[in-house]
């Protein structure tokens, strides 16, 4: 119950941050990505703010919850996956967080996007398990 | 910056309370995959949606963007696929990974930012109808 409550609270806070920062609006994301027109650096400031707070918290709490070392190598899967994600991100202006927040806006484009994204998640997990080097692997999460 | 600080605080609460990385693509994939350990994942996703509902109720919802359906659906599949293959998205690699000083995450972030910027550029020239309207 406690875990559920804190998880719900973090989701709320995370979503509020995306809304307040304007990052739940694909236009603001594309305005950052489009370096050839009037460039909008806000996304970089939002990320810097988030990283500043989180890195400080991780440092202060490292005795309670030590951060483990990197579990996986830098390989073609990491770079290829990131590149494919980047193409989708640039195409729609949505990454997973803002897309899920936008479900709550009641915006049909976000529902379509999230539906397609769930299909992509299943395909991506299957692909991540398929070996390129003869060894099957479990999908690696985040960092 | 304030919004960013809220995101950083949210990732911190999630980490210390659940010992989990608040990467949205990873949380979503975990919630879809595993029946056993949804207790920390589904509420996080529900919180994100509620934040959107509250924003809409108080009039903080952004105006409709009006993307074309085809690029939106293709983009959705690519985002789901790429984040699972690469092990993270803007929050998992971007916010959480960089906060941990992960070199993998740095490589991922530089790669997806470059790919996204290039995509915006190319689509704007080759298929302007597919661009996100600004």
Tab-separated table of C-alpha atoms in Angstrom:
chain	number	residue	atom	x	y	z
A	1	UNK	CA	0.000	0.000	0.000
A	2	UNK	CA	2.790	2.378	0.946
A	3	UNK	CA	4.661	1.540	-2.248
A	4	UNK	CA	1.546	2.137	-4.290
A	5	UNK	CA	0.937	5.491	-2.611
A	6	UNK	CA	4.503	6.741	-3.111
A	7	UNK	CA	4.473	5.501	-6.721
A	8	UNK	CA	1.198	7.337	-7.371
A	9	UNK	CA	2.644	10.463	-5.750
A	10	UNK	CA	5.809	10.291	-7.885
A	11	UNK	CA	3.738	9.847	-11.028
A	12	UNK	CA	1.632	12.888	-10.122
A	13	UNK	CA	4.711	14.969	-9.367
A	14	UNK	CA	6.457	13.803	-12.529
A	15	UNK	CA	3.400	14.627	-14.642
A	16	UNK	CA	2.992	18.014	-12.951
A	17	UNK	CA	6.622	18.783	-13.786
A	18	UNK	CA	6.049	17.914	-17.444
A	19	UNK	CA	2.919	20.104	-17.609
A	20	UNK	CA	4.445	23.075	-15.726
A	21	UNK	CA	7.596	22.990	-17.860
A	22	UNK	CA	5.595	22.893	-21.108
A	23	UNK	CA	7.212	19.589	-22.078
A	24	UNK	CA	3.856	17.826	-22.361
A	25	UNK	CA	3.272	19.953	-25.482
A	26	UNK	CA	4.904	18.367	-28.568
A	27	UNK	CA	5.345	21.831	-30.100
A	28	UNK	CA	7.764	22.861	-27.353
A	29	UNK	CA	9.715	19.633	-27.789
A	30	UNK	CA	10.000	20.111	-31.549
A	31	UNK	CA	10.972	23.766	-30.991
A	32	UNK	CA	13.974	22.398	-29.075
A	33	UNK	CA	14.797	19.734	-31.648
A	34	UNK	CA	14.490	22.085	-34.621
A	35	UNK	CA	17.869	23.779	-34.469
A	36	UNK	CA	17.484	25.557	-37.801
A	37	UNK	CA	14.613	27.844	-36.822
A	38	UNK	CA	14.150	30.049	-33.748
A	39	UNK	CA	15.664	27.583	-31.291
A	40	UNK	CA	13.894	27.094	-27.976
A	41	UNK	CA	16.373	25.803	-25.363
A	42	UNK	CA	13.749	25.191	-22.648
A	43	UNK	CA	13.917	21.388	-22.838
A	44	UNK	CA	17.621	21.538	-21.963
A	45	UNK	CA	16.898	23.714	-18.918
A	46	UNK	CA	14.122	21.382	-17.767
A	47	UNK	CA	16.448	18.382	-18.074
A	48	UNK	CA	19.229	20.220	-16.286
A	49	UNK	CA	16.852	21.114	-13.430
A	50	UNK	CA	15.648	17.526	-13.147
A	51	UNK	CA	19.171	16.105	-13.247
A	52	UNK	CA	20.427	18.667	-10.707
A	53	UNK	CA	17.754	17.759	-8.159
A	54	UNK	CA	17.913	14.000	-8.760
A	55	UNK	CA	21.728	13.800	-8.786
A	56	UNK	CA	21.841	15.742	-5.491
A	57	UNK	CA	19.210	13.465	-3.932
A	58	UNK	CA	21.068	10.331	-5.052
A	59	UNK	CA	24.280	11.711	-3.583
A	60	UNK	CA	22.698	12.669	-0.253
A	61	UNK	CA	20.969	9.293	-0.002
A	62	UNK	CA	23.814	7.102	-1.227
A	63	UNK	CA	24.266	5.422	2.171
A	64	UNK	CA	20.590	4.413	2.324
A	65	UNK	CA	20.245	3.435	-1.322
A	66	UNK	CA	23.559	3.021	-3.106
A	67	UNK	CA	23.465	3.374	-6.870
A	68	UNK	CA	24.749	0.223	-8.533
A	69	UNK	CA	27.256	0.289	-11.352
A	70	UNK	CA	26.344	0.004	-15.000
A	71	UNK	CA	24.870	-3.413	-15.756
A	72	UNK	CA	25.342	-3.567	-19.519
A	73	UNK	CA	27.823	-2.620	-22.216
A	74	UNK	CA	27.642	0.182	-24.730
A	75	UNK	CA	26.714	-1.801	-27.821
A	76	UNK	CA	24.843	-1.655	-31.104
A	77	UNK	CA	21.597	-2.424	-29.308
A	78	UNK	CA	21.898	0.641	-27.085
A	79	UNK	CA	22.879	2.978	-29.916
A	80	UNK	CA	20.468	1.472	-32.464
A	81	UNK	CA	17.566	1.537	-30.013
A	82	UNK	CA	18.302	5.137	-29.029
A	83	UNK	CA	18.493	6.157	-32.704
A	84	UNK	CA	15.147	4.480	-33.514
A	85	UNK	CA	13.563	6.120	-30.473
A	86	UNK	CA	15.002	9.481	-31.585
A	87	UNK	CA	13.413	9.194	-35.041
A	88	UNK	CA	10.006	8.546	-33.457
A	89	UNK	CA	10.489	11.341	-30.925
A	90	UNK	CA	11.358	13.826	-33.683
A	91	UNK	CA	8.440	12.657	-35.833
A	92	UNK	CA	5.688	13.133	-33.239
A	93	UNK	CA	7.243	15.318	-30.532
A	94	UNK	CA	6.140	12.759	-27.946
A	95	UNK	CA	8.352	10.635	-25.742
A	96	UNK	CA	6.732	8.133	-23.350
A	97	UNK	CA	6.214	10.461	-20.330
A	98	UNK	CA	4.482	13.353	-22.092
A	99	UNK	CA	2.454	10.899	-24.192
A	100	UNK	CA	1.020	9.212	-21.086
A	101	UNK	CA	0.325	12.575	-19.406
A	102	UNK	CA	-1.462	13.632	-22.607
A	103	UNK	CA	-3.827	10.662	-22.246
A	104	UNK	CA	-5.238	12.632	-19.314
A	105	UNK	CA	-5.690	15.715	-21.497
A	106	UNK	CA	-8.247	13.671	-23.416
A	107	UNK	CA	-6.361	14.200	-26.644
A	108	UNK	CA	-7.121	11.552	-29.326
A	109	UNK	CA	-3.688	11.934	-30.994
A	110	UNK	CA	-2.070	10.945	-27.680
A	111	UNK	CA	-4.307	7.864	-27.410
A	112	UNK	CA	-3.335	6.828	-30.941
A	113	UNK	CA	0.315	7.417	-30.159
A	114	UNK	CA	0.231	5.458	-26.892
A	115	UNK	CA	-1.627	2.561	-28.544
A	116	UNK	CA	1.060	2.368	-31.219
A	117	UNK	CA	3.770	2.757	-28.578
A	118	UNK	CA	2.476	-0.268	-26.650
A	119	UNK	CA	2.685	-2.327	-29.851
A	120	UNK	CA	6.252	-1.041	-30.237
A	121	UNK	CA	7.112	-2.005	-26.645
A	122	UNK	CA	6.132	-5.637	-27.278
A	123	UNK	CA	8.044	-5.719	-30.575
A	124	UNK	CA	11.062	-4.056	-28.947
A	125	UNK	CA	11.124	-6.496	-26.027
A	126	UNK	CA	10.976	-9.398	-28.466
A	127	UNK	CA	13.793	-7.879	-30.518
A	128	UNK	CA	15.885	-7.204	-27.412
A	129	UNK	CA	15.600	-10.900	-26.501
A	130	UNK	CA	16.563	-12.042	-29.976
A	131	UNK	CA	20.274	-12.528	-30.070
A	132	UNK	CA	22.573	-11.023	-32.642
A	133	UNK	CA	25.555	-12.901	-31.275
A	134	UNK	CA	24.090	-16.312	-30.507
A	135	UNK	CA	23.198	-15.446	-26.914
A	136	UNK	CA	19.675	-14.567	-25.850
A	137	UNK	CA	19.417	-11.729	-23.368
A	138	UNK	CA	16.791	-10.244	-21.156
A	139	UNK	CA	15.900	-6.643	-22.006
A	140	UNK	CA	17.995	-4.215	-19.972
A	141	UNK	CA	16.083	-1.473	-18.250
A	142	UNK	CA	17.132	2.171	-18.277
A	143	UNK	CA	20.573	2.950	-16.968
B	1	UNK	CA	13.500	24.965	-14.295
B	2	UNK	CA	10.700	24.619	-11.703
B	3	UNK	CA	9.096	21.899	-13.793
B	4	UNK	CA	12.464	20.211	-14.115
B	5	UNK	CA	12.952	20.322	-10.345
B	6	UNK	CA	9.550	18.656	-9.870
B	7	UNK	CA	10.589	15.898	-12.285
B	8	UNK	CA	13.866	15.434	-10.387
B	9	UNK	CA	12.001	15.299	-7.077
B	10	UNK	CA	9.560	12.757	-8.512
B	11	UNK	CA	12.385	10.529	-9.737
B	12	UNK	CA	13.977	10.791	-6.274
B	13	UNK	CA	10.781	9.831	-4.412
B	14	UNK	CA	10.333	6.866	-6.740
B	15	UNK	CA	13.924	5.735	-6.252
B	16	UNK	CA	14.027	5.985	-2.459
B	17	UNK	CA	10.543	4.559	-1.887
B	18	UNK	CA	10.683	1.770	-4.459
B	19	UNK	CA	14.366	1.411	-5.412
B	20	UNK	CA	13.354	1.779	-9.005
B	21	UNK	CA	14.441	3.999	-11.835
B	22	UNK	CA	11.630	6.336	-12.874
B	23	UNK	CA	12.075	5.738	-16.577
B	24	UNK	CA	8.616	5.963	-18.091
B	25	UNK	CA	9.271	3.510	-20.947
B	26	UNK	CA	10.766	0.985	-18.516
B	27	UNK	CA	7.906	1.364	-16.032
B	28	UNK	CA	5.363	0.980	-18.837
B	29	UNK	CA	7.090	-2.094	-20.269
B	30	UNK	CA	7.360	-3.632	-16.778
B	31	UNK	CA	3.686	-2.999	-16.109
B	32	UNK	CA	2.759	-4.666	-19.411
B	33	UNK	CA	5.133	-7.596	-18.982
B	34	UNK	CA	4.965	-8.649	-15.363
B	35	UNK	CA	1.901	-9.498	-13.419
B	36	UNK	CA	3.767	-9.898	-10.150
B	37	UNK	CA	5.358	-6.542	-9.551
B	38	UNK	CA	2.854	-4.066	-10.823
B	39	UNK	CA	2.313	-2.490	-7.409
B	40	UNK	CA	5.000	0.130	-7.941
B	41	UNK	CA	4.498	0.617	-11.663
B	42	UNK	CA	0.801	0.934	-12.428
B	43	UNK	CA	0.233	3.635	-9.752
B	44	UNK	CA	3.126	5.655	-11.217
B	45	UNK	CA	1.522	5.537	-14.680
B	46	UNK	CA	-1.894	6.354	-13.191
B	47	UNK	CA	-0.299	9.373	-11.476
B	48	UNK	CA	0.991	10.622	-14.830
B	49	UNK	CA	-2.488	10.347	-16.363
B	50	UNK	CA	-4.114	12.055	-13.356
B	51	UNK	CA	-1.628	14.928	-13.696
B	52	UNK	CA	-2.916	15.332	-17.263
B	53	UNK	CA	-6.550	15.188	-16.138
B	54	UNK	CA	-5.929	17.837	-13.458
B	55	UNK	CA	-4.094	20.029	-15.988
B	56	UNK	CA	-7.087	19.774	-18.320
B	57	UNK	CA	-9.506	20.630	-15.478
B	58	UNK	CA	-7.575	23.748	-14.427
B	59	UNK	CA	-7.076	24.836	-18.038
B	60	UNK	CA	-3.344	24.093	-18.172
B	61	UNK	CA	-3.743	21.641	-21.039
B	62	UNK	CA	-1.821	22.622	-24.177
B	63	UNK	CA	-3.902	23.437	-27.274
B	64	UNK	CA	-4.539	20.558	-29.671
B	65	UNK	CA	-1.547	20.038	-31.929
B	66	UNK	CA	-3.198	18.400	-34.931
B	67	UNK	CA	-0.540	15.986	-36.129
B	68	UNK	CA	-1.285	13.836	-39.168
B	69	UNK	CA	-2.346	10.303	-38.110
B	70	UNK	CA	0.204	8.320	-40.158
B	71	UNK	CA	3.385	9.846	-38.702
B	72	UNK	CA	1.839	9.741	-35.237
B	73	UNK	CA	1.242	5.973	-35.427
B	74	UNK	CA	4.618	5.238	-37.007
B	75	UNK	CA	6.293	7.403	-34.366
B	76	UNK	CA	4.482	5.556	-31.578
B	77	UNK	CA	5.767	2.181	-32.770
B	78	UNK	CA	9.311	3.547	-33.197
B	79	UNK	CA	9.298	5.115	-29.719
B	80	UNK	CA	8.042	1.909	-28.070
B	81	UNK	CA	10.442	-0.280	-30.050
B	82	UNK	CA	13.515	1.934	-29.743
B	83	UNK	CA	13.156	2.592	-26.016
B	84	UNK	CA	12.931	-1.143	-25.275
B	85	UNK	CA	15.849	-2.025	-27.516
B	86	UNK	CA	17.957	0.841	-26.177
B	87	UNK	CA	16.792	0.307	-22.582
B	88	UNK	CA	15.408	3.756	-21.837
B	89	UNK	CA	13.875	7.029	-22.918
B	90	UNK	CA	14.182	10.713	-22.045
B	91	UNK	CA	13.411	10.000	-18.401
B	92	UNK	CA	15.253	6.678	-17.921
B	93	UNK	CA	18.459	7.531	-19.762
B	94	UNK	CA	18.035	11.303	-19.763
B	95	UNK	CA	17.003	12.264	-16.237
B	96	UNK	CA	17.856	9.140	-14.208
B	97	UNK	CA	20.856	7.824	-16.136
B	98	UNK	CA	22.635	11.146	-16.425
B	99	UNK	CA	21.974	11.835	-12.720
B	100	UNK	CA	23.803	8.565	-11.981
B	101	UNK	CA	26.705	9.481	-14.220
B	102	UNK	CA	26.026	6.512	-16.506
B	103	UNK	CA	28.157	6.486	-19.649
B	104	UNK	CA	25.624	4.246	-21.393
B	105	UNK	CA	22.954	6.815	-20.764
B	106	UNK	CA	25.152	9.637	-22.039
B	107	UNK	CA	25.709	7.713	-25.279
B	108	UNK	CA	21.966	7.006	-25.548
B	109	UNK	CA	20.983	10.636	-24.889
B	110	UNK	CA	23.427	12.052	-27.437
B	111	UNK	CA	22.220	9.456	-29.974
B	112	UNK	CA	18.481	10.029	-29.546
B	113	UNK	CA	18.841	13.816	-29.456
B	114	UNK	CA	20.864	13.779	-32.679
B	115	UNK	CA	18.457	11.333	-34.369
B	116	UNK	CA	15.444	13.423	-33.294
B	117	UNK	CA	16.956	16.732	-34.463
B	118	UNK	CA	17.912	15.151	-37.787
B	119	UNK	CA	14.398	13.721	-38.173
B	120	UNK	CA	12.775	17.125	-37.586
B	121	UNK	CA	15.130	18.631	-40.159
B	122	UNK	CA	14.648	15.960	-42.827
B	123	UNK	CA	10.863	15.647	-42.406
B	124	UNK	CA	10.536	19.441	-42.549
B	125	UNK	CA	12.195	19.462	-45.962
B	126	UNK	CA	11.034	16.202	-47.492
B	127	UNK	CA	7.506	15.798	-46.097
B	128	UNK	CA	6.396	19.058	-44.437
B	129	UNK	CA	2.854	17.666	-44.102
B	130	UNK	CA	4.221	15.142	-41.603
B	131	UNK	CA	5.887	17.780	-39.417
B	132	UNK	CA	4.492	18.651	-36.009
B	133	UNK	CA	2.614	21.943	-36.682
B	134	UNK	CA	4.176	24.904	-34.874
